[in-house]
mmCIF file of C-alpha atoms in Angstrom:
data_model
loop_
_atom_site.group_PDB
_atom_site.id
_atom_site.type_symbol
_atom_site.label_atom_id
_atom_site.label_comp_id
_atom_site.label_asym_id
_atom_site.label_seq_id
_atom_site.Cartn_x
_atom_site.Cartn_y
_atom_site.Cartn_z
ATOM 1 C CA MET A 124 25.200 98.359 23.764
ATOM 2 C CA LYS A 125 26.834 101.281 21.999
ATOM 3 C CA LYS A 126 27.808 99.383 18.906
ATOM 4 C CA SER A 127 25.336 97.757 16.576
ATOM 5 C CA ILE A 128 26.604 94.765 14.615
ATOM 6 C CA LEU A 129 24.276 95.626 11.766
ATOM 7 C CA ILE A 130 25.898 98.972 10.979
ATOM 8 C CA ALA A 131 29.369 98.886 12.527
ATOM 9 C CA ALA A 132 32.409 98.314 10.335
ATOM 10 C CA VAL A 133 34.700 95.491 11.363
ATOM 11 C CA LEU A 134 38.303 96.685 11.177
ATOM 12 C CA LEU A 135 40.691 93.754 10.715
ATOM 13 C CA PRO A 136 44.467 93.701 11.072
ATOM 14 C CA ILE A 137 46.372 93.130 7.843
ATOM 15 C CA GLY A 138 47.300 89.628 8.933
ATOM 16 C CA PHE A 139 43.589 88.741 9.214
ATOM 17 C CA ALA A 140 42.639 90.001 5.761
ATOM 18 C CA ALA A 141 42.604 86.515 4.284
ATOM 19 C CA PHE A 142 39.821 85.546 6.691
ATOM 20 C CA ALA A 143 37.622 88.577 6.032
ATOM 21 C CA GLN A 144 35.884 86.883 3.121
ATOM 22 C CA VAL A 145 32.629 84.948 3.440
ATOM 23 C CA PRO A 146 33.232 81.238 4.170
ATOM 24 C CA ASP A 147 33.037 79.156 1.009
ATOM 25 C CA PRO A 148 30.929 75.968 1.301
ATOM 26 C CA TYR A 149 32.676 74.431 -1.702
ATOM 27 C CA THR A 150 36.221 74.338 -0.304
ATOM 28 C CA TYR A 151 37.386 72.069 2.503
ATOM 29 C CA ASN A 152 41.021 72.511 3.484
ATOM 30 C CA ASP A 153 41.185 76.261 4.075
ATOM 31 C CA ILE A 154 40.102 76.369 7.734
ATOM 32 C CA PRO A 155 42.877 77.027 10.278
ATOM 33 C CA ASP A 156 43.275 74.701 13.243
ATOM 34 C CA ILE A 157 43.826 77.501 15.770
ATOM 35 C CA ALA A 158 40.755 79.644 16.443
ATOM 36 C CA LEU A 159 42.645 82.665 17.733
ATOM 37 C CA ASP A 160 44.436 82.948 14.386
ATOM 38 C CA VAL A 161 41.090 84.056 12.913
ATOM 39 C CA PRO A 162 39.147 87.230 13.800
ATOM 40 C CA LEU A 163 35.705 86.877 15.345
ATOM 41 C CA GLY A 164 33.976 88.769 12.541
ATOM 42 C CA LEU A 165 31.793 90.907 14.829
ATOM 43 C CA PRO A 166 32.683 94.304 16.331
ATOM 44 C CA ALA A 167 34.419 94.149 19.705
ATOM 45 C CA HIS A 168 32.875 95.520 22.879
ATOM 46 C CA ASP A 169 36.241 96.461 24.307
ATOM 47 C CA GLU A 170 35.201 100.062 24.982
ATOM 48 C CA ASP A 171 31.816 99.258 26.460
ATOM 49 C CA ARG A 172 31.022 98.830 30.111
ATOM 50 C CA GLN A 173 29.536 95.577 31.260
ATOM 51 C CA PRO A 174 25.842 95.637 30.252
ATOM 52 C CA GLY A 175 23.005 94.553 32.453
ATOM 53 C CA PHE A 176 21.862 90.944 32.348
ATOM 54 C CA GLN A 177 20.011 90.137 29.146
ATOM 55 C CA LYS A 178 18.986 86.955 27.423
ATOM 56 C CA PRO A 179 20.022 86.574 23.765
ATOM 57 C CA ARG A 180 17.758 87.239 20.832
ATOM 58 C CA PRO A 181 16.768 84.307 18.574
ATOM 59 C CA GLN A 182 19.717 83.157 16.497
ATOM 60 C CA VAL A 183 20.030 85.016 13.189
ATOM 61 C CA SER A 184 21.192 83.607 9.863
ATOM 62 C CA PHE A 185 24.961 83.403 9.629
ATOM 63 C CA CYS A 186 27.960 81.465 8.383
ATOM 64 C CA ALA A 187 31.269 80.959 10.156
ATOM 65 C CA TYR A 188 34.228 78.718 10.880
ATOM 66 C CA ARG A 189 33.686 76.285 13.751
ATOM 67 C CA ILE A 190 37.029 75.377 15.287
ATOM 68 C CA SER A 191 37.178 72.887 18.142
ATOM 69 C CA SER A 192 39.796 71.170 20.259
ATOM 70 C CA HIS A 193 38.151 67.888 19.242
ATOM 71 C CA GLY A 194 37.293 66.798 15.713
ATOM 72 C CA PHE A 195 37.782 68.412 12.315
ATOM 73 C CA PRO A 196 37.371 72.179 11.879
ATOM 74 C CA SER A 197 34.290 72.989 9.833
ATOM 75 C CA LYS A 198 32.320 75.691 8.091
ATOM 76 C CA VAL A 199 28.794 76.240 9.357
ATOM 77 C CA PHE A 200 25.881 77.852 7.496
ATOM 78 C CA TYR A 201 22.652 78.542 9.402
ATOM 79 C CA ASN A 202 19.336 79.717 7.935
ATOM 80 C CA ALA A 203 17.122 81.271 10.611
ATOM 81 C CA ALA A 204 14.048 81.178 8.322
ATOM 82 C CA ASN A 205 13.836 77.369 8.329
ATOM 83 C CA ARG A 206 16.381 76.588 11.098
ATOM 84 C CA ARG A 207 18.391 74.418 8.749
ATOM 85 C CA GLN A 208 22.125 74.075 9.286
ATOM 86 C CA TYR A 209 24.674 72.923 6.746
ATOM 87 C CA SER A 210 28.245 72.099 7.684
ATOM 88 C CA VAL A 211 31.278 70.903 5.764
ATOM 89 C CA SER A 212 34.578 69.735 7.200
ATOM 90 C CA SER A 213 37.603 67.710 6.244
ATOM 91 C CA GLY A 214 40.600 66.100 7.857
ATOM 92 C CA ILE A 215 42.788 63.027 7.939
ATOM 93 C CA ASN A 216 40.890 59.878 8.864
ATOM 94 C CA PRO A 217 43.135 58.137 11.426
ATOM 95 C CA ALA A 218 41.786 54.736 10.386
ATOM 96 C CA THR A 219 42.696 55.107 6.702
ATOM 97 C CA GLY A 220 45.251 57.927 6.642
ATOM 98 C CA GLU A 221 43.257 59.550 3.838
ATOM 99 C CA ILE A 222 41.491 62.910 3.643
ATOM 100 C CA GLN A 223 37.844 62.579 4.637
ATOM 101 C CA VAL A 224 35.217 65.164 3.685
ATOM 102 C CA ILE A 225 32.074 65.308 5.826
ATOM 103 C CA LYS A 226 28.987 67.213 4.674
ATOM 104 C CA THR A 227 25.810 67.296 6.751
ATOM 105 C CA LEU A 228 22.465 69.053 6.517
ATOM 106 C CA SER A 229 20.346 69.266 9.662
ATOM 107 C CA ILE A 230 16.593 69.670 9.070
ATOM 108 C CA PRO A 231 14.643 70.106 12.326
ATOM 109 C CA ASP A 232 11.264 69.598 10.644
ATOM 110 C CA SER A 233 12.224 66.041 9.674
ATOM 111 C CA LEU A 234 13.974 65.347 13.001
ATOM 112 C CA ALA A 235 16.996 64.074 11.114
ATOM 113 C CA ILE A 236 20.509 64.814 9.950
ATOM 114 C CA TYR A 237 21.454 64.073 6.365
ATOM 115 C CA ARG A 238 24.968 62.995 5.396
ATOM 116 C CA ILE A 239 25.887 64.032 1.845
ATOM 117 C CA ASP A 240 28.473 61.935 -0.020
ATOM 118 C CA ASP A 241 29.524 63.499 -3.328
ATOM 119 C CA ALA A 242 31.742 60.557 -4.294
ATOM 120 C CA THR A 243 28.836 58.084 -4.350
ATOM 121 C CA ARG A 244 26.147 60.745 -4.939
ATOM 122 C CA THR A 245 24.290 59.420 -1.911
ATOM 123 C CA ILE A 246 22.328 61.198 0.825
ATOM 124 C CA THR A 247 22.036 59.187 4.036
ATOM 125 C CA LYS A 248 19.241 60.077 6.449
ATOM 126 C CA ILE A 249 20.212 59.605 10.098
ATOM 127 C CA PRO A 250 16.978 59.667 12.158
ATOM 128 C CA GLY A 251 17.135 61.808 15.276
ATOM 129 C CA GLU A 252 15.190 59.266 17.333
ATOM 130 C CA GLY A 253 17.710 56.557 16.499
ATOM 131 C CA MET A 254 20.639 58.772 17.442
ATOM 132 C CA GLN A 255 18.976 59.639 20.734
ATOM 133 C CA ALA A 256 18.369 55.962 21.436
ATOM 134 C CA LEU A 257 22.050 55.197 20.834
ATOM 135 C CA ASN A 258 23.151 58.000 23.132
ATOM 136 C CA ASN A 259 20.786 56.945 25.896
ATOM 137 C CA MET A 260 20.820 53.173 25.535
ATOM 138 C CA ASP A 261 22.282 52.572 29.032
ATOM 139 C CA VAL A 262 20.820 55.623 30.747
ATOM 140 C CA LYS A 263 18.460 54.815 33.630
ATOM 141 C CA SER A 264 17.860 58.428 34.655
ATOM 142 C CA LYS A 265 18.883 61.829 33.365
ATOM 143 C CA SER A 266 18.433 65.354 34.684
ATOM 144 C CA GLU A 267 19.616 68.817 33.693
ATOM 145 C CA GLN A 268 20.153 71.931 35.741
ATOM 146 C CA MET A 269 20.825 75.265 34.065
ATOM 147 C CA THR A 270 22.543 78.215 35.685
ATOM 148 C CA GLU A 271 22.352 81.676 34.141
ATOM 149 C CA GLU A 272 25.137 83.947 35.264
ATOM 150 C CA GLU A 273 26.027 87.594 34.778
ATOM 151 C CA MET A 274 27.183 88.849 31.422
ATOM 152 C CA ALA A 275 30.680 87.503 30.786
ATOM 153 C CA TYR A 276 33.376 88.846 28.473
ATOM 154 C CA ALA A 277 34.500 86.311 25.854
ATOM 155 C CA CYS A 278 35.718 86.525 22.265
ATOM 156 C CA ASP A 279 35.965 90.346 22.404
ATOM 157 C CA ARG A 280 32.282 90.753 23.256
ATOM 158 C CA TRP A 281 29.991 90.800 26.267
ATOM 159 C CA CYS A 282 28.099 87.510 26.217
ATOM 160 C CA TYR A 283 25.168 85.894 27.940
ATOM 161 C CA MET A 284 26.618 82.913 29.781
ATOM 162 C CA LYS A 285 24.789 79.780 30.797
ATOM 163 C CA THR A 286 26.035 76.525 32.277
ATOM 164 C CA ILE A 287 24.124 73.259 32.017
ATOM 165 C CA VAL A 288 25.005 70.390 34.327
ATOM 166 C CA THR A 289 23.695 67.041 33.090
ATOM 167 C CA THR A 290 23.549 64.172 35.584
ATOM 168 C CA GLU A 291 23.212 60.687 34.115
ATOM 169 C CA THR A 292 22.888 57.373 35.893
ATOM 170 C CA PHE A 293 23.427 54.375 33.674
ATOM 171 C CA GLU A 294 23.682 50.632 34.018
ATOM 172 C CA GLY A 295 26.810 49.115 32.497
ATOM 173 C CA PRO A 296 28.373 45.656 32.566
ATOM 174 C CA TYR A 297 30.076 46.500 35.871
ATOM 175 C CA GLY A 298 27.061 47.911 37.657
ATOM 176 C CA SER A 299 25.404 51.291 38.110
ATOM 177 C CA GLN A 300 27.350 54.527 37.695
ATOM 178 C CA THR A 301 26.509 58.245 37.864
ATOM 179 C CA ASP A 302 28.322 60.885 35.809
ATOM 180 C CA GLU A 303 28.061 64.666 35.602
ATOM 181 C CA HIS A 304 28.738 66.633 32.417
ATOM 182 C CA TYR A 305 29.265 70.388 32.253
ATOM 183 C CA ARG A 306 28.587 72.643 29.280
ATOM 184 C CA SER A 307 29.225 76.385 29.485
ATOM 185 C CA SER A 308 28.021 78.481 26.554
ATOM 186 C CA TYR A 309 28.854 82.123 25.793
ATOM 187 C CA ILE A 310 26.143 83.510 23.519
ATOM 188 C CA ASP A 311 26.168 86.869 21.761
ATOM 189 C CA PRO A 312 22.966 88.610 22.954
ATOM 190 C CA GLU A 313 22.573 90.618 19.723
ATOM 191 C CA THR A 314 22.722 87.703 17.284
ATOM 192 C CA GLY A 315 21.988 84.637 19.407
ATOM 193 C CA ILE A 316 25.145 82.974 18.065
ATOM 194 C CA THR A 317 27.121 80.801 20.469
ATOM 195 C CA LEU A 318 30.617 82.291 20.175
ATOM 196 C CA PHE A 319 32.397 79.958 22.575
ATOM 197 C CA GLU A 320 31.534 76.726 24.329
ATOM 198 C CA ASP A 321 33.306 74.510 26.835
ATOM 199 C CA ALA A 322 31.833 71.006 27.143
ATOM 200 C CA ASP A 323 33.779 68.918 29.656
ATOM 201 C CA GLY A 324 37.029 70.505 28.507
ATOM 202 C CA ILE A 325 36.287 70.333 24.767
ATOM 203 C CA VAL A 326 36.315 73.965 23.619
ATOM 204 C CA THR A 327 34.642 75.180 20.430
ATOM 205 C CA TYR A 328 34.849 78.632 18.820
ATOM 206 C CA MET A 329 32.868 80.357 16.089
ATOM 207 C CA ARG A 330 35.162 82.643 14.089
ATOM 208 C CA ASN A 331 35.036 84.605 10.823
ATOM 209 C CA ILE A 332 31.320 85.171 11.331
ATOM 210 C CA HIS A 333 29.268 86.701 8.515
ATOM 211 C CA LEU A 334 25.575 87.470 8.940
ATOM 212 C CA GLY A 335 22.983 86.550 6.327
ATOM 213 C CA VAL A 336 22.519 83.698 3.842
ATOM 214 C CA PRO A 337 25.216 84.073 1.169
ATOM 215 C CA HIS A 338 24.728 80.530 -0.201
ATOM 216 C CA PRO A 339 21.010 79.608 0.051
ATOM 217 C CA GLU A 340 21.493 76.591 -2.202
ATOM 218 C CA VAL A 341 23.311 74.601 0.509
ATOM 219 C CA PHE A 342 20.074 74.299 2.513
ATOM 220 C CA ASP A 343 18.475 72.106 -0.176
ATOM 221 C CA PHE A 344 19.431 68.603 -1.286
ATOM 222 C CA PRO A 345 21.638 68.395 -4.387
ATOM 223 C CA ALA A 346 19.754 67.077 -7.415
ATOM 224 C CA GLY A 347 20.240 63.559 -8.722
ATOM 225 C CA TYR A 348 21.458 61.972 -5.479
ATOM 226 C CA ARG A 349 20.221 58.620 -4.152
ATOM 227 C CA PHE A 350 18.508 58.600 -0.728
ATOM 228 C CA VAL A 351 19.090 55.890 1.875
ATOM 229 C CA VAL A 352 18.163 55.622 5.556
ATOM 230 C CA GLN A 353 20.797 54.539 8.051
ATOM 231 C CA ASP A 354 19.591 51.600 10.121
ATOM 232 C CA LEU A 355 20.689 52.311 13.674
ATOM 233 C CA SER A 356 18.829 49.339 15.135
ATOM 234 C CA SER A 357 21.611 46.932 14.144
ATOM 235 C CA GLY A 358 24.083 49.070 16.070
ATOM 236 C CA LEU A 359 21.815 49.002 19.101
ATOM 237 C CA ASP A 360 21.438 45.229 18.904
ATOM 238 C CA ALA A 361 25.192 44.716 18.502
ATOM 239 C CA TYR A 362 25.978 46.948 21.459
ATOM 240 C CA LYS A 363 23.414 45.244 23.681
ATOM 241 C CA LYS A 364 24.847 41.846 22.747
ATOM 242 C CA PHE A 365 28.375 43.031 23.538
ATOM 243 C CA GLU A 366 27.200 44.509 26.835
ATOM 244 C CA GLU A 367 25.499 41.261 27.821
ATOM 245 C CA GLN A 368 28.683 39.318 27.063
ATOM 246 C CA MET A 369 30.786 41.729 29.139
ATOM 247 C CA LYS A 370 28.307 41.564 32.021
ATOM 248 C CA ALA A 371 28.294 37.753 31.971
ATOM 249 C CA ARG A 372 32.104 37.694 31.935
ATOM 250 C CA TYR A 373 32.268 40.143 34.835
ATOM 251 C CA GLN A 374 29.809 38.066 36.879
ATOM 252 C CA GLN A 375 31.803 34.921 36.150
ATOM 253 C CA LEU A 376 35.017 36.587 37.364
ATOM 254 C CA GLU A 377 33.245 37.739 40.543
ATOM 255 C CA ARG A 378 32.070 34.196 41.244
ATOM 256 C CA LEU A 379 35.600 32.870 40.806
ATOM 257 C CA LYS A 380 36.970 35.517 43.188
ATOM 258 C CA ASN A 381 34.408 34.641 45.864
ATOM 259 C CA ARG A 382 35.076 30.915 45.891
#
């Protein structure tokens, strides 16, 4: 490509000037809800011809706004050296009507996500194996098929596009069922950053991207916090009990219908 993101200057319209600054991990309510109101943060490829097919490089260190059609907007900080990712978001909790701040630190080496609560000075470890068990508790079989397509233009840049179709067959209280889920990702080949993603109609953008590690401290645990481990087994047991009750009720209704 003619333009290199490492040396090119990003020229922003005056209206975007407020979003030219590096995302701040210590503020919560300054992320817009509409992604297209914020510049991408990387030089456009609008004058370049479509490049030949190329897979993306490994993801570099960066920080950005993550704005989705589902869930709170967040700020994301990724450190390529240790593959840790810190995110902070806030929004109105529909259950309480109050502002909720969510801080998480993902550490691949420990196979866990850590939830950081400043109010109680508590760090909650959420084991990856437990989360996977919850997600797959009813799944009898699962398969994935990936399709790599030609370079596609998205978010002002030529991107490597891939689509993953996940087929799951699971056993619920009303019998067996098979579902298909689609996830299309548009990845910048120069940085490895996923700029845009569509997962079953839920779209997510990365905007206001800045390369590097401007706040290295967020990738370590804050000092003086208490550690706890979230017990996901109780949730599994409760769900299985509920599922058994629903299945028994369904079978009882079927017997009554067939009398």
